[in-house]
Coordinates of C-alpha atoms and ligand atoms in Angstrom, one line a residue:
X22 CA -3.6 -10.7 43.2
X23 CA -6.9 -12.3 41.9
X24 CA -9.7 -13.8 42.9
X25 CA -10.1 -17.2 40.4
X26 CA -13.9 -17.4 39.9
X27 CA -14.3 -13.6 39.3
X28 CA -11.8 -13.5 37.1
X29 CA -13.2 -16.2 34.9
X30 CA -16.4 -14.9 34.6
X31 CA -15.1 -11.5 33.4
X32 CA -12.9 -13.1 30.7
X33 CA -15.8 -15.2 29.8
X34 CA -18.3 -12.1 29.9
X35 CA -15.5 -10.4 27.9
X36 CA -15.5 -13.1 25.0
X37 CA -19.0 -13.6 24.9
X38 CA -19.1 -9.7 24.4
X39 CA -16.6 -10.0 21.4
X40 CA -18.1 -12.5 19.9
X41 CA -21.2 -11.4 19.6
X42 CA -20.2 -8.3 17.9
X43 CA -18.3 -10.9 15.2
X44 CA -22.1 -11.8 14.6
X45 CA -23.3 -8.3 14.1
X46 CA -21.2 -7.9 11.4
X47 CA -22.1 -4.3 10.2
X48 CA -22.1 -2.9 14.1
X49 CA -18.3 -4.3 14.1
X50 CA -17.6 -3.2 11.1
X51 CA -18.4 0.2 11.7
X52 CA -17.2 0.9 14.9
X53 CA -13.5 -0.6 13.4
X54 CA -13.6 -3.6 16.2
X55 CA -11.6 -6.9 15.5
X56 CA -9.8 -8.1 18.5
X57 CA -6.1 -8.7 18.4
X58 CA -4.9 -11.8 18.8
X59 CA -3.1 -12.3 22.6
X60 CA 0.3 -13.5 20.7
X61 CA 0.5 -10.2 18.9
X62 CA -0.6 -8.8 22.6
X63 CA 2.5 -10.4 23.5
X64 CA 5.0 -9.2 21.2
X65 CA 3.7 -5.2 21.4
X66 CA 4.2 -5.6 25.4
X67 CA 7.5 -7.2 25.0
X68 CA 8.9 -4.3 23.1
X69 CA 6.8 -1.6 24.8
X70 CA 7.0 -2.7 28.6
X71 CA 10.5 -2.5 30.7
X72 CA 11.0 -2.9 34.4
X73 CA 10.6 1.1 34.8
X74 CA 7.1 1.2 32.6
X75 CA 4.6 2.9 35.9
X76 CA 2.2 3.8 33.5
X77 CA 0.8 2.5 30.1
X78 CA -2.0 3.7 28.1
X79 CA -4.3 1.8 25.8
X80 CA -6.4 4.5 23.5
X81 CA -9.2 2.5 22.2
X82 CA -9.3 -0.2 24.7
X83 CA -12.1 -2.4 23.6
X84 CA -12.4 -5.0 26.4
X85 CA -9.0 -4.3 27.4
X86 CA -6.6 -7.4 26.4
X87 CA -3.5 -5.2 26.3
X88 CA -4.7 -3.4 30.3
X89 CA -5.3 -7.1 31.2
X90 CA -2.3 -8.2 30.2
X91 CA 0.4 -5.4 30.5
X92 CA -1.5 -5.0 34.2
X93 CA -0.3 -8.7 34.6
X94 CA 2.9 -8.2 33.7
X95 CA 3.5 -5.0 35.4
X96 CA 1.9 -6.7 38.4
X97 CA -0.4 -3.3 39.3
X98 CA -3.5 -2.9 37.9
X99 CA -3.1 0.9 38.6
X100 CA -0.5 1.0 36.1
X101 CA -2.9 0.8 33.3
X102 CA -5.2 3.5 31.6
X103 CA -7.8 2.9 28.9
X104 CA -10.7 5.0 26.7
X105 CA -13.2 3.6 24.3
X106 CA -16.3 5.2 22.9
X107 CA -18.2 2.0 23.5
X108 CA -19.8 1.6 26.8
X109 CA -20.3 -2.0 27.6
X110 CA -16.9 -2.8 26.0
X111 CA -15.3 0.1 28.8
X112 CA -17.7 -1.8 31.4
X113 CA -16.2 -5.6 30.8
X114 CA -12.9 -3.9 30.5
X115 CA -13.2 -2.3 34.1
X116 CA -14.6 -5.6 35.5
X117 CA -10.9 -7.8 33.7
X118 CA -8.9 -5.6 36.0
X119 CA -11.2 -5.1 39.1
X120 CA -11.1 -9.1 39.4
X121 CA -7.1 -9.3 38.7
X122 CA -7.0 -7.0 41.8
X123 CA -10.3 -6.9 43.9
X124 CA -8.2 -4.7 46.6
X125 CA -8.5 -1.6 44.5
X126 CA -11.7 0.3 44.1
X127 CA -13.7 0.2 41.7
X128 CA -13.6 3.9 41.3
X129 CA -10.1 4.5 40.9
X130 CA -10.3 1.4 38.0
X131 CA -12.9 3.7 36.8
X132 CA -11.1 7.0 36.6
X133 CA -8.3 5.1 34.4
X134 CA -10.7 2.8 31.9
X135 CA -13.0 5.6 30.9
X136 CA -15.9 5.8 28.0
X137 CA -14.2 8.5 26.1
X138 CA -13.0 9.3 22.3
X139 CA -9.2 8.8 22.5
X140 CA -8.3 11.3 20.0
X141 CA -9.4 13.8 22.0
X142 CA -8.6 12.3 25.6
X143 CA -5.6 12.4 28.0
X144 CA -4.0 15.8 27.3
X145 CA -1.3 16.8 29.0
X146 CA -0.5 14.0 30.3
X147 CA 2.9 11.7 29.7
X148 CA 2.7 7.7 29.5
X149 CA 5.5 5.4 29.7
X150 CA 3.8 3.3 27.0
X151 CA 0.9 3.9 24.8
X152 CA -0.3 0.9 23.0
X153 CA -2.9 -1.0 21.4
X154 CA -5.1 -1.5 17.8
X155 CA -6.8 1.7 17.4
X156 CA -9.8 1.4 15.0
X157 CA -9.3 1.0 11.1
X158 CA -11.8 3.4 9.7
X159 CA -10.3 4.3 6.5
X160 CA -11.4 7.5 4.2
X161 CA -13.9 8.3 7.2
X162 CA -14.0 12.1 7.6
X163 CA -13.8 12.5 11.4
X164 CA -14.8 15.3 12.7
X165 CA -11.8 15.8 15.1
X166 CA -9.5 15.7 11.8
X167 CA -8.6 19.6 12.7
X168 CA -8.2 18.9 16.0
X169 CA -5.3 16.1 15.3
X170 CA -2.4 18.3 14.6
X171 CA -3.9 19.4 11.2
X172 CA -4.3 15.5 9.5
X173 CA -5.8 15.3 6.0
X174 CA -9.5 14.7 6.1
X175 CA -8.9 11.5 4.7
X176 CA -5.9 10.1 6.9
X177 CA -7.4 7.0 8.3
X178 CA -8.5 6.7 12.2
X179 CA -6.1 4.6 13.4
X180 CA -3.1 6.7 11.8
X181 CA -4.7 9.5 13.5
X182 CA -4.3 7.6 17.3
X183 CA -0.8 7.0 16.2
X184 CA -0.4 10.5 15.6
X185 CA -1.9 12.1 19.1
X186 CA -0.3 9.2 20.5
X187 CA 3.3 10.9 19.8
X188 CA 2.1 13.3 22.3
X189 CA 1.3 11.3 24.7
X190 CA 4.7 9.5 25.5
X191 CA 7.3 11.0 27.4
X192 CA 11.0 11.1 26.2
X193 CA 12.2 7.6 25.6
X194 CA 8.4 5.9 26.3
X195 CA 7.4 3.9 23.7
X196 CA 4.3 4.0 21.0
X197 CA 3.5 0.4 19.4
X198 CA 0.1 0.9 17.9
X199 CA -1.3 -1.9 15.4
X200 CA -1.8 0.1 11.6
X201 CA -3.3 -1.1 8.6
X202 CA -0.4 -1.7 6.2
X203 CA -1.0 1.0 4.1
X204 CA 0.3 3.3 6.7
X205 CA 3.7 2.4 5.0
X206 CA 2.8 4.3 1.9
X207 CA -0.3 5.7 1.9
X208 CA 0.0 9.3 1.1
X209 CA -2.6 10.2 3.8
X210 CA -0.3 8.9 6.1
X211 CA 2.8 11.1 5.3
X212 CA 2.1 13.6 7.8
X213 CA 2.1 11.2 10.8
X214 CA 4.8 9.3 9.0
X215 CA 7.0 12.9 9.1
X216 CA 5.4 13.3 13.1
X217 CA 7.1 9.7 13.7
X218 CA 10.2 11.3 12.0
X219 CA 10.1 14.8 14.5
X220 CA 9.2 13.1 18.1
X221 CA 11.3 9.9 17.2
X222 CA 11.9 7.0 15.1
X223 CA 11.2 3.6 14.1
X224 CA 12.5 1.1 16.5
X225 CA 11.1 -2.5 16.0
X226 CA 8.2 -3.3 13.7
X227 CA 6.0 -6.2 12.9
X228 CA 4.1 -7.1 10.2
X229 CA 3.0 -10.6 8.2
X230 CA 2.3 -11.2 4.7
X231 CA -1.3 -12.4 5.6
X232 CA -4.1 -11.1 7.5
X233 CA -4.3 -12.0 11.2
X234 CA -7.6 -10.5 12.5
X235 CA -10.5 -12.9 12.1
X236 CA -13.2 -11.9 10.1
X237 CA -11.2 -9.2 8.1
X238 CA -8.7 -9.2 4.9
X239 CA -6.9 -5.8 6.1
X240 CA -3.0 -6.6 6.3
X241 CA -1.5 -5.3 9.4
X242 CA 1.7 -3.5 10.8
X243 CA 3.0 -2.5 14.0
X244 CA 5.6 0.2 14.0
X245 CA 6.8 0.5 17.2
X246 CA 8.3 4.1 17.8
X247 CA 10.6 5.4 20.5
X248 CA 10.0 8.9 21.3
X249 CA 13.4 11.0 21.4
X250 CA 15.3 8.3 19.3
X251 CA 16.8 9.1 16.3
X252 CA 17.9 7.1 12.5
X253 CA 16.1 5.2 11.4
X254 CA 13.3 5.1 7.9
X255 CA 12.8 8.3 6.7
X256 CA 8.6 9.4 5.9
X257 CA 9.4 8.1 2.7
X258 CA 11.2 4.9 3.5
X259 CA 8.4 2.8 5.7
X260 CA 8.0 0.6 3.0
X261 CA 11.9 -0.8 3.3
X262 CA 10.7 -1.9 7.0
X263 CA 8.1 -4.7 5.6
X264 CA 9.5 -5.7 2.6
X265 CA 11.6 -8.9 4.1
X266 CA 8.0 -10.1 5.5
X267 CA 7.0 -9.9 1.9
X268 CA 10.1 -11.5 0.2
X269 CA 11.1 -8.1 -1.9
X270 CA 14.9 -8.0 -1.8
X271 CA 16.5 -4.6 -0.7
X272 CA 18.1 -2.6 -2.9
X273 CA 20.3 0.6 -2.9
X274 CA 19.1 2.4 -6.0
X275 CA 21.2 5.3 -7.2
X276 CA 20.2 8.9 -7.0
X277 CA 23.2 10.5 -9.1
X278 CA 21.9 10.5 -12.3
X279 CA 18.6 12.0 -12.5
X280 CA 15.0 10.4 -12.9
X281 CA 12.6 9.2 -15.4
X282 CA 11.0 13.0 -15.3
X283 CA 14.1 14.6 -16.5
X284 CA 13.8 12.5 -19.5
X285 CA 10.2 12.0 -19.9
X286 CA 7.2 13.5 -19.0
X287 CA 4.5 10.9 -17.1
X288 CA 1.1 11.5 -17.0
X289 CA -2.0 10.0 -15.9
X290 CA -6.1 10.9 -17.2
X291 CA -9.1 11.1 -15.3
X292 CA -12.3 10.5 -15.2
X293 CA -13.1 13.1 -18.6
X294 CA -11.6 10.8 -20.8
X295 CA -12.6 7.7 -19.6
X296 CA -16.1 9.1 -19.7
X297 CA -15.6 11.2 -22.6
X298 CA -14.3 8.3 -24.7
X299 CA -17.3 6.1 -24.4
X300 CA -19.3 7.0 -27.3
X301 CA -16.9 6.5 -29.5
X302 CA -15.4 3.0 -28.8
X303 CA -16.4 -0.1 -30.2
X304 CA -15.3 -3.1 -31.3
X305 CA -12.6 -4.2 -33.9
X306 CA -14.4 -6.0 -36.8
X307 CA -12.9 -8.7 -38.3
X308 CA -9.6 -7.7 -40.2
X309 CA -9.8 -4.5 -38.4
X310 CA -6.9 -6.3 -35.9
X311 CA -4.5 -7.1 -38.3
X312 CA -4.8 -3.5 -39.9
X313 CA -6.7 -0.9 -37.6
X314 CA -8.8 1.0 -40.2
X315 CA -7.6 4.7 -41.1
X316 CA -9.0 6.8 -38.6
X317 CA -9.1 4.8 -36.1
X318 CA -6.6 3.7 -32.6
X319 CA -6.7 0.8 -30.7
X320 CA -8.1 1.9 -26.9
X321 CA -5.1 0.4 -24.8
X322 CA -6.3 -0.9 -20.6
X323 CA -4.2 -2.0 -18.8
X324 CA -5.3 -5.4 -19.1
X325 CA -3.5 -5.0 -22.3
X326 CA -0.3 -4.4 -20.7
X327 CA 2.0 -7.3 -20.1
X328 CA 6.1 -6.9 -20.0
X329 CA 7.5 -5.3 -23.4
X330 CA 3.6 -7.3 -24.8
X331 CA 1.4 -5.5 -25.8
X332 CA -1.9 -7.5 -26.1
X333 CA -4.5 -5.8 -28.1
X334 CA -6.3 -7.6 -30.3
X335 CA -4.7 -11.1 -28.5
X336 CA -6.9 -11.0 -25.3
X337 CA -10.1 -9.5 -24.7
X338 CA -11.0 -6.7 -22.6
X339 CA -13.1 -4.5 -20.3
X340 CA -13.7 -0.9 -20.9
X341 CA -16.4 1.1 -19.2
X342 CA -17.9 -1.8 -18.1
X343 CA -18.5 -3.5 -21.2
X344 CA -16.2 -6.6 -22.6
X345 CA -14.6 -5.7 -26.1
X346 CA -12.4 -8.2 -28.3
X347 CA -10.2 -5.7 -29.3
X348 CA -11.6 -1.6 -28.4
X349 CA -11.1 0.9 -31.3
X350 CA -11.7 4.5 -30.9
X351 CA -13.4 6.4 -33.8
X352 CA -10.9 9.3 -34.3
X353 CA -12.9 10.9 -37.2
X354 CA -16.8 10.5 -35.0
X355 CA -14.4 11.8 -32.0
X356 CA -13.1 15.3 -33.7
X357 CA -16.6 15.5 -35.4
X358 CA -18.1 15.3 -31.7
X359 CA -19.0 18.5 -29.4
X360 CA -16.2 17.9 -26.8
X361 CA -13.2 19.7 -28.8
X362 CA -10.6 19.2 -25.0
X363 CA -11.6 15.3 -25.5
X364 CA -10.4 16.0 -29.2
X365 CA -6.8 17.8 -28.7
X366 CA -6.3 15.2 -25.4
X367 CA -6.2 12.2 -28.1
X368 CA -4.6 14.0 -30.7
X369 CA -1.7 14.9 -27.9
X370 CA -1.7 11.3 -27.0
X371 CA -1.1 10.2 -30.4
X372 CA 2.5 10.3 -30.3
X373 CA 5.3 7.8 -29.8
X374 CA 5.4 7.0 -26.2
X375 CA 5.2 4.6 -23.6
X376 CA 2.7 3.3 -21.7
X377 CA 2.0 2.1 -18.2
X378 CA -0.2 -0.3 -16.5
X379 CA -1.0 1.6 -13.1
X380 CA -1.0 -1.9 -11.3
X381 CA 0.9 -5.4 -12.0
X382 CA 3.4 -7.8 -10.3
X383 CA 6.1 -5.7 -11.9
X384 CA 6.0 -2.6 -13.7
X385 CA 4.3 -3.5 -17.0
X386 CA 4.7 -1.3 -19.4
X387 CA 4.9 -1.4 -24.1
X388 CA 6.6 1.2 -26.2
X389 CA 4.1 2.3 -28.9
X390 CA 6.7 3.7 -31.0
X391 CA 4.2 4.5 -34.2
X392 CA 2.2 6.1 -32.2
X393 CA -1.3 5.3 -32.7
X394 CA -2.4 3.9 -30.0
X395 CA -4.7 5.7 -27.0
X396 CA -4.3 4.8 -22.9
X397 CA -8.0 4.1 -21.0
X398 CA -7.9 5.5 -17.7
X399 CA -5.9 4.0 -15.2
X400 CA -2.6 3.4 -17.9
X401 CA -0.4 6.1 -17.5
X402 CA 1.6 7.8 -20.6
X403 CA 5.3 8.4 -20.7
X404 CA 6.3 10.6 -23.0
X405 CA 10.5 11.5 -24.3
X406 CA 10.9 15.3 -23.9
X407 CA 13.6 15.3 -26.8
X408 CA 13.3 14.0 -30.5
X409 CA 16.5 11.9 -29.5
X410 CA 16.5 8.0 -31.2
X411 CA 15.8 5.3 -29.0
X412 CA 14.6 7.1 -25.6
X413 CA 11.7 5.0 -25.9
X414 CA 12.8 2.1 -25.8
X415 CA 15.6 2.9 -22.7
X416 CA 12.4 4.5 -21.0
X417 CA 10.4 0.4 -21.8
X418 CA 14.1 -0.5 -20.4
X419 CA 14.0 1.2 -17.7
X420 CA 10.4 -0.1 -16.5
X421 CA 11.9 -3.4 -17.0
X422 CA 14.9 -2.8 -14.2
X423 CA 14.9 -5.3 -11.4
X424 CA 16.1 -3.0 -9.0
X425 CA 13.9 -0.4 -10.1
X426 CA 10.8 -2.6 -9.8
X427 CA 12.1 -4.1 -6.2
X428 CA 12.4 -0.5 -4.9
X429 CA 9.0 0.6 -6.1
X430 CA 7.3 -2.9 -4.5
X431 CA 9.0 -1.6 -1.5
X432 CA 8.7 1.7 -1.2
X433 CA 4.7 1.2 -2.3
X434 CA 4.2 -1.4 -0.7
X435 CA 0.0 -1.9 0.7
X436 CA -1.1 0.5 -1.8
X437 CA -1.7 -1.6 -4.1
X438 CA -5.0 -4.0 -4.7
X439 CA -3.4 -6.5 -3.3
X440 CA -0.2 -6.6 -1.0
X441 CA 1.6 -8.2 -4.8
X442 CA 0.6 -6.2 -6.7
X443 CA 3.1 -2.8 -7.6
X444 CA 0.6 0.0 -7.8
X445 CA 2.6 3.6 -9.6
X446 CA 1.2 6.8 -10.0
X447 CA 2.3 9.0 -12.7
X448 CA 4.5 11.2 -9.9
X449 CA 6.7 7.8 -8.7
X450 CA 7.0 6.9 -12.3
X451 CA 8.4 10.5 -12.7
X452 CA 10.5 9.6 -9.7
X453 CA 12.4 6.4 -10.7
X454 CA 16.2 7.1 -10.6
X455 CA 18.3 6.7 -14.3
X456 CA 20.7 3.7 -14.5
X457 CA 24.3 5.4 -13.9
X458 CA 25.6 2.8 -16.4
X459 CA 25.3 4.3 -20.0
X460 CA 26.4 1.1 -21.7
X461 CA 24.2 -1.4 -20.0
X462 CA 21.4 0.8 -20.1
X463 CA 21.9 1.4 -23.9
X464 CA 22.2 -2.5 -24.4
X465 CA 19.1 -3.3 -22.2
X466 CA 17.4 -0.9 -24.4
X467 CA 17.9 -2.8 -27.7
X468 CA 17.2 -5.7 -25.6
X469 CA 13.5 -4.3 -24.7
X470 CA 13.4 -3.5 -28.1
X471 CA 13.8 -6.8 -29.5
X472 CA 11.6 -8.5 -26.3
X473 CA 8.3 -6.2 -27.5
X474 CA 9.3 -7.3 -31.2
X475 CA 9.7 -10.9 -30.9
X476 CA 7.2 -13.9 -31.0
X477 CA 6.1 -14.6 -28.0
X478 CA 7.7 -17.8 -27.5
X479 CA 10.9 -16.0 -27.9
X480 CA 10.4 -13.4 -25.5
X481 CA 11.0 -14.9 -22.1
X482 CA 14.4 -15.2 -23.4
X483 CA 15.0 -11.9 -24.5
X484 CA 13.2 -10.6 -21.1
X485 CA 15.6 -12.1 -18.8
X486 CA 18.2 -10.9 -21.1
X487 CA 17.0 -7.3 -20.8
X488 CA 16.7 -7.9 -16.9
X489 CA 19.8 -8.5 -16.8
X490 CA 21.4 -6.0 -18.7
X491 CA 19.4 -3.6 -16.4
X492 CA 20.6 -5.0 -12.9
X493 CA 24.1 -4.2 -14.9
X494 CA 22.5 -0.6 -15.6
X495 CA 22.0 0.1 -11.9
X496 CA 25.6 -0.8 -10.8
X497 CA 24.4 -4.7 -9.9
X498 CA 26.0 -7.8 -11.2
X499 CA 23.2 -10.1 -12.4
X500 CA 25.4 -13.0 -11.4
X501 CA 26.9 -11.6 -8.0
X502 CA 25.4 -8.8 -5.9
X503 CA 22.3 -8.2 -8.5
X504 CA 21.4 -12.4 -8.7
X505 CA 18.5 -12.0 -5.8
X506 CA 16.7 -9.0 -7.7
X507 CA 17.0 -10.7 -10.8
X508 CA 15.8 -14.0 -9.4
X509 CA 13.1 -12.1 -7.6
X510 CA 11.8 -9.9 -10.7
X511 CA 11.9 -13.4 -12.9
X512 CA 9.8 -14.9 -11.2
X513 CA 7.0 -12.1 -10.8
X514 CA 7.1 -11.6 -14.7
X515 CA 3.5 -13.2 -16.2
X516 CA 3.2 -17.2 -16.2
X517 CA 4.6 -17.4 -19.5
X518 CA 7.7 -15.5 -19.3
X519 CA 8.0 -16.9 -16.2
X520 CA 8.3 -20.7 -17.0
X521 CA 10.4 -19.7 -20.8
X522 CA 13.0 -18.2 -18.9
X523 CA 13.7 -21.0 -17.0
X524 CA 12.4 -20.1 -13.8
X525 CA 10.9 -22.4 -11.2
X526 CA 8.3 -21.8 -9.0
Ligands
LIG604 C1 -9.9 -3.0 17.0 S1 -10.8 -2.6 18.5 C2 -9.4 -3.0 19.4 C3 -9.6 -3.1 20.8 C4 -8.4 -3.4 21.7 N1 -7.3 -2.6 21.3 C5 -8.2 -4.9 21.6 O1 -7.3 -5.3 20.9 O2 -8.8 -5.6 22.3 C6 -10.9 -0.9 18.4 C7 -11.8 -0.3 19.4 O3 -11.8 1.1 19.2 C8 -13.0 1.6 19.7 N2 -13.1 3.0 19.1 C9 -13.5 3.4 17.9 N3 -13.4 4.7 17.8 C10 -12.8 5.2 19.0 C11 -12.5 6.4 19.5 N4 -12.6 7.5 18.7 N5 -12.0 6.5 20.7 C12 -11.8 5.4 21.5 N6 -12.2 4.2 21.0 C13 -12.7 4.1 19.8 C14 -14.0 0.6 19.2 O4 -15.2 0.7 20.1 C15 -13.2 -0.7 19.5 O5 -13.5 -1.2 20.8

């Protein structure tokens, strides 16, 4: 159905087009345009095409790879419908498909591959398929936010093309739109992760553990939903679906005996203290480490954080920009000072609790059990809601559960800094499930105990100890069912740990 030298010189017009915008960095950039590469094409159009598919649509077409090559496949160029807001891209598009078929006109190609925004195109009207990689324009208020069933302000663009593209499918047709990965978890996303939930469910998905669109480090997903199906991940449990790709085993955590929050209140400051704070941090003077003066608390970041370590006054630090040694806030200057909130917020943190880093390769988290120490905004503060002996250290226990750490690398997964990295707020800490075994749990708390209190050449020891004890605590056998957590949490604990407990890597 093609003509060979017209079709050439559109593909070629097509890729010069593309890469020229790969030059003009900021004009891609801001439009959300990185091509997708024609093996990924592939593997959307195998899952979204079938031998009844009559009509497919491609929301923001660019220069139309998936019309070219789902028209291809279909055999019928008329098969294929496209929008983009960019003219030229819409023009080379139009000109792909006019050469695979020069016996249809060029207006009825034209009707079908229109310039047009695609969030607010092709109402009403039912495809077999929709499919393609929307444009990435995260945190960008779009002014057709309202108009996309109700979507947060901040929900990003191409979530939003997923969501109106629910609509746009007829019973049993098929959506397989590329998505950043954050879509998984990002809480911007939970309303079109509970649409995807209402019109359907997760069929197939793709995803890889490194980035695949040149010229950009955004990790990518492709959900492909079936419209009318049912089962499948819950809003909540998109994570599960990429975890294989990024070697996080899966685990079944139990829901029977409560959460952290029943036990603990978690809590996370802001911007007041970390501003508020600054005038009255400096640094340790020598022999203030050994013995912080009277007075005085060492400013905990999360830098500060490893595994049952806390590492104050061992490494140095950032805070507020500036490097410290070892950070002390000035208690007596801070009551003395005009901000009497700032004042009762330290004085409420100076209590025995445990704290958080909001980001690691596992949970990391120290018990400060004399109390004296103060977070620095992002570490988040977990505090026993009874005067009961050794909560404490089960709560530093509980941080320290393989399964517990899997599920939240799962379940958060591309929310983090980086796809590694486990990021919590304080309402998922407040979340984690208790271990339903008493015992083990009590055991892995003496454990944690002794892990924060030993030298640190003993501690890897006593850490894989308390891992194991906790895989016990969730109903796993560390040797048996509970071996791939354990093996999998090991070897994500810091370098040192790591290598002491007899790890390889
Ligand atoms: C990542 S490109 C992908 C293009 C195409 N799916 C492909 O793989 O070749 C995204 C495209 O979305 C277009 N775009 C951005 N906002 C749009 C909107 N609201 N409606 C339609 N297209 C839009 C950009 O011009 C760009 O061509």
């Amino acid at each position: 159905m093609s003509q060979e030298p017209d079709r050439e010189s559109a593909e070629a017009a097509a890729a010069a087009y593309e890469a020229a915008l790969g030059d003009a960095r900021g004009d891609r950039r801001a439009r959300g345009a990185f091509y997708t590469p024609p093996a990924l094409v592939a593997w959307i159009l195998d899952r979204a095409l079938t031998p009844e598919t009559r009509r497919v649509l491609d929301p923001a077409c660019g220069t139309g790879h998936f019309l070219v090559a789902a028209a291809r496949r279909l055999g019928d160029v008329r098969a294929v419908h496209g929008s983009d807001l960019d003219p030229e891209a819409v023009r080379l598009a139009r000109a792909r498909l006019a050469a695979l078929d020069p016996t249809v006109p060029a207006e009825e190609i034209a009707a079908r591959v229109r310039v047009a925004d695609g969030l607010e195109s092709w109402a009403g009207e039912a495809f077999d398929a929709v499919v393609g990689n929307p444009p990435f324009l995260g945190q960008l208020r779009r002014r057709t936010a309202g108009q996309t069933g109700g979507l947060g302000a901040y929900t990003d663009t191409s979530a939003a093309f997923l969501h109106r593209s629910l609509s746009l499918v007829r019973p049993g047709g098929i959506v397989a739109l590329v998505q950043p990965l954050s879509v998984l978890a990002a809480r911007d996303a939970g309303p079109v992760r509970a649409g995807v939930a209402e019109r359907g469910a997760v069929v197939d998905f793709w995803c890889h553990e490194r980035p695949v669109f040149e010229g950009t480090p955004v990790l990518t997903c492709v959900p492909v939903v079936r419209a009318g199906a049912t089962g499948g991940v819950g809003p909540d449990g998109w994570g599960a679906l990429a975890a294989p790709s990024f070697g996080i085993p899966a685990v079944d955590l139990p829901t029977a005996a409560g959460v952290l929050g029943d036990v603990a209140a978690c809590t996370a400051d802001f911007r007041d203290q970390y501003y508020g704070l600054r005038p009255y941090v400096r640094d340790a003077r020598p022999g203030e480490v050994a013995a912080p003066p009277p007075d005085h608390a060492p400013l905990v970041t999360s830098g500060l954080i490893d595994p049952a370590e806390p590492r104050w006054g061992s490494v140095p630090t950032r805070f507020a920009r500036n490097p410290y040694d070892a950070p002390l806030v000035d208690l007596a200057a801070l009551r003395a000072g005009p901000d009497p909130a700032l004042a009762r917020w330290a004085e409420a943190r100076l209590v025995p609790k445990v704290l958080v880093a909001a980001q690691g390769r596992v949970i990391e988290a120290v018990a400060d059990a004399a109390g004296g120490w103060l977070p620095s905004v992002p570490v988040l503060t977990v505090v026993p809601r009874g005067p009961e002996p050794g909560v404490l250290w089960r709560v530093l226990a509980l941080t320290l559960a393989p399964p517990v750490v899997a599920d939240a690398a799962a379940r958060y997964l591309g929310t983090g800094l980086t796809p590694g990295s486990i990021k919590v707020s304080a309402r998922q800490l407040s979340g984690l499930p208790l271990p339903t075994d008493r015992t083990a749990w009590a055991e892995g708390a003496e454990l944690a105990r002794r892990a924060q209190e030993a030298p640190s050449d003993e501690r890897p020891e006593v850490l894989a100890a308390v891992g194991a004890a906790m895989t016990r605590a969730y109903g796993l056998d560390p040797e048996g069912d509970g071996a791939e957590v354990l093996a999998w949490w090991r070897d994500r604990l810091p370098r040192g740990d790591r290598a002491a407990a007899g790890t390889r890597r």
